[in-house]
Amino acid sequence: MSEARCGVSFRGMVQVMSVMGMWVAMIGGVTTGALTALETNFDFSTFELGWIVVSFDVGAVIAATPCGYLGAHNPPRWIGAGFLLGAAAVFLFGCVSNLYLFLLAQAAAGAGSTITWVLGCIHIDNNVQCKAVASDYTGWLMCLAPFGVIGGLMLVGGFLGECAESSEGTDDCTNMSLLNPEDAAPEVLSCDQWRWPFWILGCCLVPWGLWFFFSKRHYPTPKNATCCGTIEYLPEGEWDHVHGDGLSFANFCQGVKCLFTNPRFVLITLGAVIHMFSSTGVIAFGPRYIQKQLCVHRSTASLLTGTLIPMISFGTYMGGYIPKRMGWGVGHSRKSMLMMATTILIAAPFFVVAFAVDNLGLFLVLVCLALTLMFVMMAPAVTSVQRVVPVEYRGLAVGMQSFLSRVLGAIP
């Protein structure tokens, strides 16, 4: 299915958006990697570090629904604003030393990240007239995100490694630590190398945000373009007409009522919640389980958990490629829903068996298969939910799905 045949004239834009999505995902990676530095430098308790982590999801939850609703009429501008907000947040995180400012920066980073992802999916769908291809492009947008998390962790790890080497290379510091560990603490506390990854990431996000802020809302379709399968055309002024005088609180409430009385929206969103709950649980507690139950060293357990990332990306991409390959457009949302339900039913036994065995190799194989299947449903969940609601509520539907996935899936 070629680009010209499907009437898509912004394939390069989607590829750029995918790289930008990877940079946004790096925000979570650098924050996670810097937790040990925060604990050492500022003597934060585990409870306080937990709040720093959770505040990212709090900001994402607050921003998801209203930004999806308000930003659907001009996604590029809101995407650019999301990047700039994320850049300001990571700059702030890298400059402050107060717990409450850390929480504020994390919440702003979560809001900016969510704005980018939610409106990115809407922007793709607005400009792809062959809707079978929209799922594939959404898969592109999502599949690079896990590598962004790895990049963020590696970036922080490199700077923290330099900090550790500089501390070890000081004879006075080494001798003091041997005599009295408390005397060596100020040398460790004075190391601010962990701040540099945040400043570097902020500098990289600013030009992306400005470029997208001033980019086009609609990309012209080639005059000779034809499309296989079902087409849903989006005329140039349709979004202006739909949202121009409809952005009111009453219309917002009417949209929410429309969504929750739509059985297909509820079922698709329930599948997204199950996916978020199970995948977040495995990724968050996988290293701990490997370390305690399978008797593996902590560093090795974290490394083994990182090997799951390529499978997650592969599953995400396949979730977008299969609907494109099968030609599932506007009238095939039930087929996408069936594929999502099938992946959940197949993945569930793999999870059960994986956590019942005591063999490390078998555990990793089963978890890899289960996560691959679970992430197959990511792109179809986002694209299908836009097919089952009225056009004026597509942004609200994606935002509400993101909101519920985090509240009922990721946070618990």
PDB file of N, CA and C in Angstrom, residues 271 274-276 278-279 343-345 347-348 351 369-378:
ATOM      1  N   GLY A 271     -10.136  -2.364  27.427  1.00  0.00           N
ATOM      2  CA  GLY A 271      -8.974  -3.107  26.949  1.00  0.00           C
ATOM      3  C   GLY A 271      -7.696  -2.318  27.141  1.00  0.00           C
ATOM      4  N   ILE A 274      -6.705  -2.532  30.816  1.00  0.00           N
ATOM      5  CA  ILE A 274      -6.114  -3.837  31.132  1.00  0.00           C
ATOM      6  C   ILE A 274      -4.675  -3.898  30.636  1.00  0.00           C
ATOM      7  N   HIS A 275      -4.463  -3.401  29.429  1.00  0.00           N
ATOM      8  CA  HIS A 275      -3.099  -3.373  28.880  1.00  0.00           C
ATOM      9  C   HIS A 275      -2.169  -2.546  29.762  1.00  0.00           C
ATOM     10  N   MET A 276      -2.617  -1.335  30.146  1.00  0.00           N
ATOM     11  CA  MET A 276      -1.772  -0.456  30.950  1.00  0.00           C
ATOM     12  C   MET A 276      -1.494  -1.055  32.319  1.00  0.00           C
ATOM     13  N   SER A 278      -1.499  -4.300  33.318  1.00  0.00           N
ATOM     14  CA  SER A 278      -0.635  -5.483  33.294  1.00  0.00           C
ATOM     15  C   SER A 278       0.787  -5.134  32.877  1.00  0.00           C
ATOM     16  N   SER A 279       0.947  -4.332  31.829  1.00  0.00           N
ATOM     17  CA  SER A 279       2.290  -4.017  31.340  1.00  0.00           C
ATOM     18  C   SER A 279       3.056  -3.157  32.339  1.00  0.00           C
ATOM     19  N   THR A 343      -5.668 -10.783  21.675  1.00  0.00           N
ATOM     20  CA  THR A 343      -4.325 -10.650  22.229  1.00  0.00           C
ATOM     21  C   THR A 343      -4.341 -10.705  23.750  1.00  0.00           C
ATOM     22  N   ILE A 344      -5.359 -10.119  24.371  1.00  0.00           N
ATOM     23  CA  ILE A 344      -5.453 -10.165  25.834  1.00  0.00           C
ATOM     24  C   ILE A 344      -5.662 -11.593  26.310  1.00  0.00           C
ATOM     25  N   LEU A 345      -6.565 -12.321  25.641  1.00  0.00           N
ATOM     26  CA  LEU A 345      -6.866 -13.694  26.057  1.00  0.00           C
ATOM     27  C   LEU A 345      -5.672 -14.619  25.863  1.00  0.00           C
ATOM     28  N   ALA A 347      -2.435 -13.560  25.841  1.00  0.00           N
ATOM     29  CA  ALA A 347      -1.332 -13.116  26.696  1.00  0.00           C
ATOM     30  C   ALA A 347      -1.534 -13.517  28.152  1.00  0.00           C
ATOM     31  N   ALA A 348      -2.785 -13.557  28.619  1.00  0.00           N
ATOM     32  CA  ALA A 348      -3.048 -13.834  30.034  1.00  0.00           C
ATOM     33  C   ALA A 348      -2.438 -15.156  30.508  1.00  0.00           C
ATOM     34  N   PHE A 351       1.334 -14.844  31.070  1.00  0.00           N
ATOM     35  CA  PHE A 351       1.674 -14.169  32.320  1.00  0.00           C
ATOM     36  C   PHE A 351       1.538 -15.115  33.510  1.00  0.00           C
ATOM     37  N   LEU A 369       6.868 -12.941  25.256  1.00  0.00           N
ATOM     38  CA  LEU A 369       5.720 -13.252  24.403  1.00  0.00           C
ATOM     39  C   LEU A 369       4.463 -12.534  24.883  1.00  0.00           C
ATOM     40  N   ALA A 370       4.258 -12.527  26.206  1.00  0.00           N
ATOM     41  CA  ALA A 370       3.063 -11.894  26.751  1.00  0.00           C
ATOM     42  C   ALA A 370       3.071 -10.384  26.506  1.00  0.00           C
ATOM     43  N   LEU A 371       4.206  -9.733  26.741  1.00  0.00           N
ATOM     44  CA  LEU A 371       4.279  -8.286  26.529  1.00  0.00           C
ATOM     45  C   LEU A 371       4.154  -7.927  25.051  1.00  0.00           C
ATOM     46  N   THR A 372       4.733  -8.745  24.186  1.00  0.00           N
ATOM     47  CA  THR A 372       4.585  -8.495  22.754  1.00  0.00           C
ATOM     48  C   THR A 372       3.125  -8.514  22.359  1.00  0.00           C
ATOM     49  N   LEU A 373       2.388  -9.512  22.846  1.00  0.00           N
ATOM     50  CA  LEU A 373       0.961  -9.609  22.536  1.00  0.00           C
ATOM     51  C   LEU A 373       0.173  -8.449  23.139  1.00  0.00           C
ATOM     52  N   MET A 374       0.515  -8.070  24.374  1.00  0.00           N
ATOM     53  CA  MET A 374      -0.219  -6.979  25.016  1.00  0.00           C
ATOM     54  C   MET A 374      -0.010  -5.652  24.289  1.00  0.00           C
ATOM     55  N   PHE A 375       1.209  -5.419  23.811  1.00  0.00           N
ATOM     56  CA  PHE A 375       1.478  -4.142  23.152  1.00  0.00           C
ATOM     57  C   PHE A 375       1.002  -4.125  21.704  1.00  0.00           C
ATOM     58  N   VAL A 376       0.585  -5.259  21.175  1.00  0.00           N
ATOM     59  CA  VAL A 376      -0.027  -5.264  19.851  1.00  0.00           C
ATOM     60  C   VAL A 376      -1.296  -4.420  19.838  1.00  0.00           C
ATOM     61  N   MET A 377      -1.945  -4.292  20.980  1.00  0.00           N
ATOM     62  CA  MET A 377      -3.232  -3.602  21.019  1.00  0.00           C
ATOM     63  C   MET A 377      -3.106  -2.094  21.224  1.00  0.00           C
ATOM     64  N   MET A 378      -1.902  -1.555  21.379  1.00  0.00           N
ATOM     65  CA  MET A 378      -1.770  -0.124  21.675  1.00  0.00           C
ATOM     66  C   MET A 378      -2.281   0.753  20.536  1.00  0.00           C
TER      67      MET A 378
END
